[in-house]
Short mmCIF file of C-alpha atoms in Angstrom, two decimals:
data_model
loop_
_atom_site.label_atom_id
_atom_site.label_comp_id
_atom_site.label_asym_id
_atom_site.label_seq_id
_atom_site.Cartn_x
_atom_site.Cartn_y
_atom_site.Cartn_z
CA MET A 63 21.34 19.25 29.74
CA LEU A 64 18.58 20.67 31.95
CA ALA A 65 17.66 23.27 29.34
CA GLN A 66 17.63 20.61 26.63
CA LYS A 67 15.37 18.37 28.70
CA GLN A 68 12.99 21.28 29.33
CA ALA A 69 12.91 22.01 25.59
CA GLU A 70 12.05 18.36 24.82
CA GLU A 71 9.25 18.38 27.40
CA ALA A 72 7.93 21.61 25.89
CA ILE A 73 7.79 20.04 22.42
CA VAL A 74 5.83 17.03 23.66
CA SER A 75 3.58 19.26 25.75
CA ASN A 76 2.89 21.57 22.80
CA PHE A 77 2.13 18.58 20.61
CA SER A 78 -0.38 17.20 23.13
CA GLU A 79 -1.95 20.64 23.61
CA ALA A 80 -2.21 21.10 19.85
CA HIS A 81 -3.99 17.78 19.49
CA ASP A 82 -6.29 18.52 22.42
CA HIS A 83 -7.08 21.92 20.91
CA GLU A 84 -7.62 20.47 17.44
CA GLY A 85 -9.75 17.67 18.86
CA LYS A 86 -11.86 20.24 20.68
CA GLU A 87 -12.25 22.31 17.51
CA ASP A 88 -13.03 19.37 15.26
CA HIS A 89 -15.57 17.85 17.63
CA HIS A 90 -16.94 20.98 19.26
CA GLN A 91 -20.23 20.64 17.44
CA ASP A 92 -20.41 16.97 18.40
CA LYS A 93 -19.88 17.77 22.07
CA GLU A 94 -22.66 20.37 21.96
CA GLU A 95 -24.99 17.79 20.46
CA GLU A 96 -24.00 15.28 23.16
CA ASN A 97 -24.86 17.80 25.86
CA THR A 98 -28.27 18.33 24.24
CA SER A 99 -28.97 14.61 24.05
CA LEU A 100 -26.87 12.02 25.88
CA PHE A 101 -27.94 9.28 23.49
CA ASN A 102 -27.54 11.27 20.28
CA VAL A 103 -27.74 8.62 17.55
CA LYS A 104 -25.60 10.46 15.02
CA ASN A 105 -22.66 10.82 17.39
CA PHE A 106 -23.01 7.30 18.76
CA LEU A 107 -23.02 5.60 15.36
CA TRP A 108 -21.00 7.96 13.20
CA HIS A 109 -18.30 10.02 14.98
CA GLY A 110 -15.55 7.87 16.48
CA GLY A 111 -12.11 8.96 17.62
CA SER A 112 -11.54 7.41 21.04
CA VAL A 113 -8.97 4.81 22.10
CA TRP A 114 -11.73 2.21 22.05
CA ASP A 115 -12.69 3.16 18.49
CA ALA A 116 -9.07 2.68 17.42
CA TRP A 117 -8.89 -0.69 19.21
CA PHE A 118 -12.06 -1.92 17.52
CA SER A 119 -10.79 -0.69 14.16
CA CYS A 120 -7.45 -2.49 14.57
CA ALA A 121 -8.93 -5.75 15.86
CA SER A 122 -11.76 -5.78 13.33
CA ASN A 123 -9.46 -4.99 10.43
CA GLN A 124 -6.92 -7.64 11.45
CA VAL A 125 -9.24 -10.65 11.38
CA ALA A 126 -11.50 -11.08 8.39
CA GLN A 127 -11.39 -13.87 5.83
CA VAL A 128 -7.99 -15.05 7.20
CA LEU A 129 -10.00 -16.87 9.87
CA LEU A 130 -11.17 -19.17 7.10
CA THR A 131 -7.72 -19.71 5.56
CA LEU A 132 -5.69 -20.30 8.74
CA PRO A 133 -6.77 -23.98 9.03
CA TYR A 134 -5.51 -24.36 5.43
CA SER A 135 -2.20 -22.83 6.56
CA PHE A 136 -2.03 -25.23 9.51
CA SER A 137 -2.40 -28.15 7.06
CA GLN A 138 0.70 -26.81 5.30
CA LEU A 139 2.72 -25.93 8.41
CA GLY A 140 1.67 -28.44 11.04
CA LEU A 141 0.11 -27.59 14.40
CA LEU A 142 3.23 -26.52 16.34
CA SER A 143 4.63 -24.27 13.61
CA GLY A 144 1.19 -22.78 13.01
CA ILE A 145 0.76 -21.70 16.64
CA LEU A 146 4.36 -20.50 17.11
CA LEU A 147 4.36 -18.47 13.89
CA GLN A 148 1.07 -16.82 14.84
CA ILE A 149 2.55 -15.67 18.15
CA PHE A 150 5.83 -14.61 16.50
CA TYR A 151 4.28 -12.60 13.68
CA GLY A 152 1.68 -11.17 16.05
CA ILE A 153 4.46 -9.71 18.21
CA VAL A 154 6.51 -8.52 15.22
CA GLY A 155 3.41 -6.96 13.65
CA SER A 156 2.58 -5.15 16.89
CA TRP A 157 6.14 -3.82 17.05
CA THR A 158 6.11 -2.39 13.52
CA ALA A 159 2.65 -0.86 14.15
CA TYR A 160 4.25 0.83 17.18
CA LEU A 161 7.07 2.12 14.93
CA ILE A 162 4.54 3.55 12.47
CA SER A 163 2.75 5.34 15.32
CA VAL A 164 6.05 6.80 16.58
CA LEU A 165 6.95 8.06 13.09
CA TYR A 166 3.49 9.60 12.67
CA ILE A 167 3.83 11.48 15.97
CA GLU A 168 7.34 12.60 15.00
CA PHE A 169 6.13 13.87 11.62
CA ARG A 170 3.13 15.62 13.08
CA SER A 171 5.07 17.26 15.91
CA ARG A 172 7.52 18.71 13.37
CA LYS A 173 4.69 20.03 11.21
CA GLU A 174 2.88 21.47 14.23
CA LYS A 175 5.99 23.56 14.96
CA GLU A 176 5.77 24.87 11.38
CA ASN A 177 2.11 25.83 12.05
CA VAL A 178 0.76 23.36 9.46
CA ASN A 179 -2.98 22.75 9.87
CA PHE A 180 -4.40 19.30 9.11
CA LYS A 181 -8.02 20.19 9.81
CA ASN A 182 -9.25 19.23 6.32
CA HIS A 183 -6.44 16.87 5.39
CA VAL A 184 -6.01 13.18 6.32
CA ILE A 185 -2.33 12.34 6.88
CA GLN A 186 -1.23 9.10 5.20
CA TRP A 187 1.80 6.84 5.54
CA PHE A 188 3.52 7.99 2.34
CA GLU A 189 3.25 11.63 3.53
CA VAL A 190 4.92 10.68 6.82
CA LEU A 191 7.78 9.06 4.87
CA ASP A 192 8.02 12.13 2.63
CA GLY A 193 8.18 14.53 5.57
CA LEU A 194 10.78 12.52 7.48
CA LEU A 195 12.94 10.95 4.75
CA GLY A 196 12.21 12.68 1.43
CA PRO A 197 10.50 12.08 -1.93
CA TYR A 198 12.18 8.75 -2.79
CA TRP A 199 10.79 7.17 0.37
CA LYS A 200 7.43 8.73 -0.40
CA ALA A 201 7.41 7.03 -3.82
CA VAL A 202 8.38 3.64 -2.36
CA GLY A 203 5.83 3.89 0.46
CA LEU A 204 3.07 4.99 -1.92
CA ALA A 205 3.78 2.19 -4.40
CA PHE A 206 3.85 -0.64 -1.85
CA ASN A 207 0.99 0.66 0.30
CA CYS A 208 -1.40 1.32 -2.57
CA THR A 209 -0.64 -2.01 -4.26
CA PHE A 210 -1.13 -3.88 -0.99
CA LEU A 211 -4.43 -2.12 -0.24
CA LEU A 212 -5.57 -2.74 -3.82
CA PHE A 213 -5.00 -6.48 -3.53
CA GLY A 214 -6.32 -6.47 0.04
CA SER A 215 -9.60 -5.17 -1.38
CA VAL A 216 -9.45 -7.78 -4.16
CA ILE A 217 -9.10 -10.52 -1.54
CA GLN A 218 -12.26 -9.33 0.23
CA LEU A 219 -14.28 -9.58 -2.98
CA ILE A 220 -12.93 -13.07 -3.68
CA ALA A 221 -13.78 -14.08 -0.11
CA CYS A 222 -17.34 -12.75 -0.45
CA ALA A 223 -17.94 -14.86 -3.54
CA SER A 224 -16.31 -17.91 -1.97
CA ASN A 225 -18.43 -17.68 1.17
CA ILE A 226 -21.86 -16.99 -0.33
CA TYR A 227 -21.41 -20.01 -2.59
CA TYR A 228 -21.77 -22.26 0.47
CA ILE A 229 -25.27 -20.89 1.05
CA ASN A 230 -26.41 -20.54 -2.56
CA ASP A 231 -24.58 -22.53 -5.23
CA HIS A 232 -27.14 -21.84 -7.96
CA LEU A 233 -24.82 -19.06 -9.13
CA ASP A 234 -21.11 -19.64 -9.74
CA LYS A 235 -18.47 -17.72 -7.78
CA ARG A 236 -17.63 -15.40 -10.67
CA THR A 237 -21.25 -14.21 -10.86
CA TRP A 238 -21.26 -13.65 -7.11
CA THR A 239 -18.08 -11.56 -7.54
CA TYR A 240 -19.94 -9.29 -9.97
CA ILE A 241 -22.77 -8.88 -7.45
CA PHE A 242 -20.57 -8.19 -4.43
CA GLY A 243 -18.37 -5.82 -6.43
CA ALA A 244 -21.44 -3.66 -6.94
CA CYS A 245 -22.37 -3.94 -3.23
CA CYS A 246 -18.87 -3.04 -2.00
CA ALA A 247 -18.75 -0.03 -4.33
CA THR A 248 -21.18 1.68 -1.91
CA THR A 249 -18.24 2.20 0.51
CA VAL A 250 -17.43 5.32 -1.57
CA PHE A 251 -20.09 7.11 0.55
CA ILE A 252 -18.22 6.59 3.87
CA PRO A 253 -16.12 9.79 4.27
CA SER A 254 -13.29 8.66 6.60
CA PHE A 255 -12.25 6.37 9.48
CA HIS A 256 -14.10 8.66 11.90
CA ASN A 257 -17.27 7.16 10.46
CA TYR A 258 -16.48 3.48 11.04
CA ARG A 259 -17.35 3.48 14.75
CA ILE A 260 -20.41 1.21 14.67
CA TRP A 261 -19.03 -0.83 11.74
CA SER A 262 -15.82 -1.68 13.60
CA PHE A 263 -17.78 -2.71 16.69
CA LEU A 264 -20.16 -4.91 14.71
CA GLY A 265 -17.35 -6.31 12.56
CA LEU A 266 -15.42 -7.58 15.56
CA GLY A 267 -18.58 -9.17 16.96
CA MET A 268 -19.11 -10.95 13.65
CA THR A 269 -15.59 -12.40 13.48
CA THR A 270 -15.81 -13.41 17.14
CA TYR A 271 -18.97 -15.40 16.40
CA THR A 272 -17.40 -16.97 13.30
CA ALA A 273 -14.19 -17.96 15.10
CA TRP A 274 -16.04 -19.67 17.94
CA TYR A 275 -18.47 -21.27 15.52
CA LEU A 276 -15.49 -22.82 13.67
CA THR A 277 -14.01 -23.99 16.98
CA ILE A 278 -17.19 -25.53 18.40
CA ALA A 279 -18.43 -26.97 15.08
CA ALA A 280 -15.10 -28.73 14.49
CA VAL A 281 -15.06 -30.18 18.02
CA VAL A 282 -18.69 -31.33 17.77
CA HIS A 283 -18.04 -32.83 14.33
CA GLY A 284 -15.05 -34.71 15.72
CA GLN A 285 -12.16 -36.12 13.76
CA LYS A 286 -13.06 -37.34 10.31
CA GLU A 287 -12.61 -41.07 9.82
CA GLY A 288 -9.09 -41.84 8.63
CA VAL A 289 -7.88 -38.28 9.24
CA THR A 290 -4.12 -37.71 8.88
CA HIS A 291 -1.89 -34.86 10.04
CA THR A 292 1.31 -35.22 8.01
CA ALA A 293 2.40 -31.56 7.73
CA PRO A 294 4.95 -30.25 7.19
CA THR A 295 5.89 -32.32 4.13
CA LYS A 296 7.07 -29.88 1.44
CA LEU A 297 9.06 -26.66 1.67
CA VAL A 298 6.79 -24.96 -0.87
CA LEU A 299 3.72 -25.66 1.26
CA TYR A 300 5.50 -24.78 4.51
CA PHE A 301 6.60 -21.32 3.41
CA THR A 302 3.27 -20.67 1.67
CA GLY A 303 1.51 -21.28 4.99
CA ALA A 304 4.06 -19.15 6.85
CA THR A 305 3.53 -16.16 4.55
CA ASN A 306 -0.24 -16.43 4.99
CA ILE A 307 0.32 -15.97 8.73
CA LEU A 308 2.70 -13.09 8.01
CA TYR A 309 -0.18 -11.58 6.01
CA THR A 310 -2.65 -12.25 8.87
CA PHE A 311 -0.77 -10.02 11.31
CA GLY A 312 0.20 -7.43 8.70
CA GLY A 313 -3.11 -5.62 8.60
CA HIS A 314 -1.74 -2.24 9.63
CA ALA A 315 -1.37 -0.60 6.23
CA VAL A 316 -4.15 1.69 7.50
CA THR A 317 -2.52 2.47 10.87
CA VAL A 318 -1.79 6.11 10.06
CA GLU A 319 -5.34 6.75 8.88
CA ILE A 320 -6.75 5.14 12.05
CA MET A 321 -4.40 7.25 14.20
CA HIS A 322 -5.34 10.42 12.37
CA ALA A 323 -9.02 9.72 13.08
CA MET A 324 -8.25 9.66 16.83
CA TRP A 325 -8.88 12.68 19.00
CA LYS A 326 -5.54 12.03 20.74
CA PRO A 327 -3.28 10.03 18.36
CA GLN A 328 -0.40 9.90 20.86
CA LYS A 329 -2.43 7.33 22.84
CA PHE A 330 -2.24 4.80 19.99
CA LYS A 331 1.18 3.29 20.89
CA TYR A 332 0.14 -0.09 22.31
CA ILE A 333 -3.40 -0.36 20.92
CA TYR A 334 -2.35 -2.69 18.11
CA LEU A 335 -0.68 -5.04 20.61
CA PHE A 336 -3.84 -5.24 22.72
CA ALA A 337 -5.87 -5.86 19.55
CA THR A 338 -3.48 -8.67 18.55
CA VAL A 339 -3.80 -10.37 21.94
CA TYR A 340 -7.56 -10.48 21.45
CA VAL A 341 -7.12 -11.78 17.91
CA PHE A 342 -5.05 -14.69 19.27
CA THR A 343 -8.14 -15.82 21.21
CA LEU A 344 -9.96 -16.13 17.87
CA THR A 345 -7.36 -17.46 15.46
CA ILE A 346 -5.50 -20.08 17.51
CA PRO A 347 -8.51 -22.07 18.85
CA SER A 348 -10.39 -22.00 15.51
CA ALA A 349 -7.42 -23.00 13.32
CA THR A 350 -6.30 -25.68 15.78
CA SER A 351 -9.71 -27.32 16.13
CA VAL A 352 -10.53 -27.33 12.39
CA TYR A 353 -7.09 -28.77 11.57
CA TRP A 354 -7.54 -31.40 14.31
CA ALA A 355 -10.87 -32.43 12.82
CA PHE A 356 -9.98 -32.51 9.11
CA GLY A 357 -6.17 -32.69 8.89
CA ASP A 358 -4.66 -33.10 5.42
CA GLU A 359 -8.04 -32.74 3.69
CA LEU A 360 -7.66 -28.98 4.23
CA LEU A 361 -4.83 -28.93 1.67
CA ASN A 362 -7.51 -28.98 -1.03
CA HIS A 363 -10.01 -26.78 0.82
CA SER A 364 -8.62 -23.30 1.48
CA ASN A 365 -11.97 -22.11 2.88
CA ALA A 366 -12.82 -23.83 6.19
CA PHE A 367 -16.57 -23.41 5.55
CA SER A 368 -16.36 -25.97 2.74
CA LEU A 369 -15.72 -28.87 5.15
CA LEU A 370 -18.23 -28.08 7.88
CA PRO A 371 -21.80 -29.43 7.69
CA LYS A 372 -24.45 -27.12 6.29
CA ASN A 373 -26.83 -25.93 8.99
CA ALA A 374 -28.29 -22.72 10.42
CA TRP A 375 -25.18 -22.03 12.54
CA ARG A 376 -22.88 -22.24 9.51
CA ASP A 377 -25.23 -20.12 7.40
CA ALA A 378 -25.25 -17.46 10.13
CA ALA A 379 -21.43 -17.46 10.22
CA VAL A 380 -21.29 -17.12 6.42
CA ILE A 381 -23.73 -14.18 6.42
CA LEU A 382 -21.85 -12.41 9.25
CA MET A 383 -18.54 -12.89 7.45
CA LEU A 384 -20.05 -11.44 4.27
CA ILE A 385 -21.09 -8.30 6.16
CA HIS A 386 -17.69 -8.12 7.81
CA GLN A 387 -15.90 -8.47 4.48
CA PHE A 388 -17.91 -5.53 3.20
CA ILE A 389 -16.61 -3.53 6.19
CA THR A 390 -13.03 -4.72 5.63
CA PHE A 391 -13.31 -3.81 1.95
CA GLY A 392 -14.13 -0.27 3.09
CA PHE A 393 -11.17 -0.28 5.48
CA ALA A 394 -8.76 -1.29 2.72
CA CYS A 395 -10.26 0.99 0.08
CA THR A 396 -10.64 4.19 2.10
CA PRO A 397 -6.87 5.04 2.04
CA LEU A 398 -6.95 4.42 -1.73
CA TYR A 399 -9.90 6.80 -1.98
CA PHE A 400 -7.87 9.45 -0.11
CA VAL A 401 -4.87 9.04 -2.43
CA TRP A 402 -7.07 9.29 -5.51
CA GLU A 403 -8.85 12.36 -4.15
CA LYS A 404 -5.50 14.08 -3.58
CA VAL A 405 -4.36 13.20 -7.11
CA ILE A 406 -7.47 14.71 -8.76
CA GLY A 407 -7.77 17.64 -6.30
CA MET A 408 -11.02 16.52 -4.62
CA HIS A 409 -9.73 15.77 -1.11
CA ASP A 410 -10.98 19.05 0.39
CA THR A 411 -14.45 18.75 -1.16
CA LYS A 412 -17.13 18.69 1.52
CA SER A 413 -19.91 17.21 -0.60
CA ILE A 414 -20.18 13.48 0.14
CA CYS A 415 -21.93 12.80 -3.17
CA LEU A 416 -19.24 14.55 -5.22
CA ARG A 417 -16.48 12.68 -3.39
CA ALA A 418 -18.32 9.39 -3.85
CA LEU A 419 -18.58 9.99 -7.58
CA ALA A 420 -14.88 10.85 -7.77
CA ARG A 421 -13.96 7.66 -5.88
CA LEU A 422 -15.77 5.20 -8.18
CA PRO A 423 -12.81 4.72 -10.60
CA VAL A 424 -10.86 3.14 -7.70
CA VAL A 425 -13.38 0.28 -7.38
CA ILE A 426 -13.32 -0.78 -11.05
CA PRO A 427 -9.75 -2.26 -11.21
CA ILE A 428 -10.37 -4.06 -7.89
CA TRP A 429 -13.50 -5.63 -9.32
CA PHE A 430 -11.63 -6.69 -12.47
CA LEU A 431 -8.67 -8.22 -10.61
CA ALA A 432 -10.99 -10.25 -8.37
CA ILE A 433 -12.46 -11.82 -11.50
CA ILE A 434 -9.03 -12.55 -13.03
CA PHE A 435 -7.45 -14.14 -9.92
CA PRO A 436 -10.23 -15.81 -7.88
CA PHE A 437 -7.79 -18.01 -5.90
CA PHE A 438 -9.04 -17.89 -2.33
CA GLY A 439 -6.11 -18.81 -0.02
CA PRO A 440 -3.09 -18.83 -2.37
CA ILE A 441 -3.52 -15.14 -3.19
CA ASN A 442 -3.21 -14.28 0.53
CA SER A 443 0.25 -15.86 0.67
CA ALA A 444 1.39 -14.15 -2.54
CA VAL A 445 0.26 -10.73 -1.30
CA GLY A 446 1.85 -11.42 2.10
CA ALA A 447 5.25 -12.33 0.66
CA LEU A 448 5.54 -9.70 -2.07
CA LEU A 449 3.70 -6.72 -0.57
CA VAL A 450 3.01 -7.06 3.17
CA SER A 451 6.63 -8.02 3.89
CA PHE A 452 7.78 -4.58 2.70
CA THR A 453 4.75 -2.40 3.48
CA VAL A 454 4.19 -3.55 7.02
CA TYR A 455 7.50 -4.95 8.28
CA ILE A 456 10.60 -3.85 6.34
CA ILE A 457 9.81 -0.23 5.37
CA PRO A 458 8.66 0.90 8.88
CA SER A 459 11.76 -0.70 10.48
CA LEU A 460 14.17 0.90 7.99
CA ALA A 461 12.34 4.24 8.16
CA HIS A 462 12.61 4.33 11.95
CA MET A 463 16.35 3.58 11.87
CA LEU A 464 17.03 6.24 9.23
CA THR A 465 14.83 8.89 10.89
CA TYR A 466 16.80 8.60 14.14
CA ARG A 467 20.23 7.86 12.70
CA LYS A 468 21.61 11.24 13.88
CA ALA A 469 22.27 12.01 17.53
CA SER A 470 20.34 15.30 17.29
CA ALA A 471 17.24 13.47 15.98
CA ARG A 472 17.42 11.00 18.87
CA GLN A 473 17.82 13.78 21.43
CA ASN A 474 14.87 15.76 20.06
CA ALA A 475 12.65 12.74 19.36
CA ALA A 476 8.98 13.29 20.15
CA GLU A 477 8.81 9.67 21.40
CA LYS A 478 11.66 7.99 23.30
CA PRO A 479 12.32 4.20 23.22
CA PRO A 480 9.74 2.14 25.15
CA PHE A 481 10.31 1.13 28.76
CA PHE A 482 11.42 -2.41 27.85
CA LEU A 483 14.15 -1.06 25.51
CA PRO A 484 15.72 1.74 27.53
CA ASN A 485 18.24 2.75 24.85
CA TRP A 486 18.42 3.36 21.10
CA THR A 487 20.83 0.46 20.54
CA GLY A 488 18.10 -2.00 21.50
CA MET A 489 15.75 -0.33 19.01
CA TYR A 490 18.30 -0.71 16.21
CA VAL A 491 18.96 -4.36 17.06
CA MET A 492 15.24 -5.16 17.06
CA ASN A 493 14.62 -3.31 13.79
CA SER A 494 17.63 -4.89 12.06
CA PHE A 495 16.50 -8.38 13.07
CA ILE A 496 13.02 -7.76 11.64
CA VAL A 497 14.42 -6.43 8.34
CA VAL A 498 16.75 -9.42 7.85
CA TRP A 499 14.19 -12.04 8.96
CA VAL A 500 11.34 -10.76 6.82
CA LEU A 501 13.60 -10.12 3.82
CA VAL A 502 15.04 -13.65 3.88
CA ILE A 503 12.17 -15.75 5.27
CA GLY A 504 9.10 -13.70 4.32
CA PHE A 505 10.05 -12.17 0.99
CA GLY A 506 12.74 -14.66 -0.12
CA PHE A 507 11.52 -18.13 0.80
CA GLY A 508 7.92 -16.98 1.17
CA GLY A 509 7.91 -15.24 -2.21
CA TRP A 510 9.33 -18.31 -3.93
CA ALA A 511 6.85 -20.68 -2.28
CA SER A 512 3.73 -18.55 -2.63
CA MET A 513 4.38 -17.68 -6.28
CA THR A 514 5.08 -21.34 -7.07
CA ASN A 515 1.77 -22.26 -5.45
CA PHE A 516 -0.02 -19.36 -7.15
CA VAL A 517 1.26 -20.31 -10.62
CA ARG A 518 0.18 -23.89 -9.94
CA GLN A 519 -3.37 -22.64 -9.27
CA VAL A 520 -3.33 -20.65 -12.53
CA ASP A 521 -2.14 -23.75 -14.43
CA THR A 522 -4.83 -25.90 -12.79
CA PHE A 523 -7.84 -23.58 -12.89
CA GLY A 524 -6.82 -20.90 -15.40
CA LEU A 525 -7.33 -17.13 -15.22
CA PHE A 526 -10.94 -15.92 -14.98
CA ALA A 527 -11.82 -19.27 -13.34
CA LYS A 528 -15.61 -19.50 -13.23
CA CYS A 529 -15.81 -21.41 -9.97
CA TYR A 530 -12.51 -21.95 -8.06
CA GLN A 531 -12.50 -25.10 -5.85
CA CYS A 532 -16.20 -25.70 -6.44
CA LYS A 533 -17.72 -29.13 -6.27
CA SER A 534 -17.08 -31.13 -9.44
CA PRO A 535 -20.08 -31.78 -11.70
CA LYS A 536 -21.82 -35.10 -11.24
CA PRO A 537 -21.01 -37.64 -13.98
CA LEU A 538 -23.80 -38.73 -16.25
CA PRO A 539 -25.29 -42.14 -15.40
CA ALA A 540 -24.31 -44.93 -17.79
CA ALA A 541 -27.84 -45.27 -19.17
CA ALA A 542 -27.93 -41.59 -20.07
CA ALA A 543 -24.59 -41.60 -21.87
CA PRO A 544 -24.90 -40.64 -25.56
CA HIS A 545 -24.79 -43.50 -28.08
CA HIS A 546 -22.44 -43.50 -31.05
#
């Protein structure tokens, strides 16, 4: 037993040393530049790989346009369910992000022992599944992850068009989608998650401003005359709202890429949990106050901006959210860029311009889908139920159970169970509960409800809707009506 314990400690130690050595190699030039100039702009803005960078990336990526749809979800769920489900899915999401980090470390420690070098290769989630469980799991992980990230990018484009319309309604939302599709295509020039340091920092500041603007503006506005709070009233609406919250805390489809960008990935374990706790301070007050002020009226206004009075504060929040959605588009698209580069053999290319040119075909289908399905709000729930439920919750839980199903795998595990679950049985119970809950409630009931709601939007507004949930045109005055 003593020899076995020493062997396990040696594996973990070698893994840490390998990462330290790799981190020193990869960032040796950066460190030299830092010694030359303490305030080197390039390093400060461009090269990020610390624990803080990862925290900013997780927190910034988790809250984007969902801030604007959560009041809509509260109008479907009711206040109590809305708050409780946020806390529940926040904890569950943090747990599965922890599982993904454990599996990444396990995969990488095994490859390190085989002397595999990842210096010019970004590890992705489907490669972790392939290395630990085989090609079938790789195919499943690749399919769900890429589809989720594709629609996650689509949602950002829809949100951009929806938001800018509240500042300038001279153009319809579809035209704005064309414009922002072109703007977001410039993310092809950002090489990897190392280079999102300043963007993640600014992005979180922007969502923090927007969340507190929503909170304060709703309180200052006060309750609308005759406001009602009748939710929950229908099962379809209830489970649609619930899956939107499941989607809110399922933003870790890019966890592996964020970890790989860290200088010491083994420090990631609880970063997502700390990011989620901060996110609670943004989502719960803003959704609660807007729902308190407008109540059931939100059922027909999936974007909270549409109900708040137009002024300089709201315009500032809209502009900041537009910038943040550009950043989040890059977050969602970058893993897709990596996959595409690997498919066409361009992943090792050092030229940024060549890689950017190769990445452009990824943006085109995203642009097209945003024009076909411009349903801000309902599309979040559909993506949450059908894609996030598997990508973020079910697959990581099943993968963890299968990776450590053998006693030898548990004994030689690079990461042991956390301190609050001192044995493997507790891990299996927790993972099994998540699989069953999300499969039945998230995918089953949530899928039924969100698709019912989504089809209803298609029937009401049609595909390629020119201006979804825009103000209705003013009727002609009686005197101007044509004579027959």
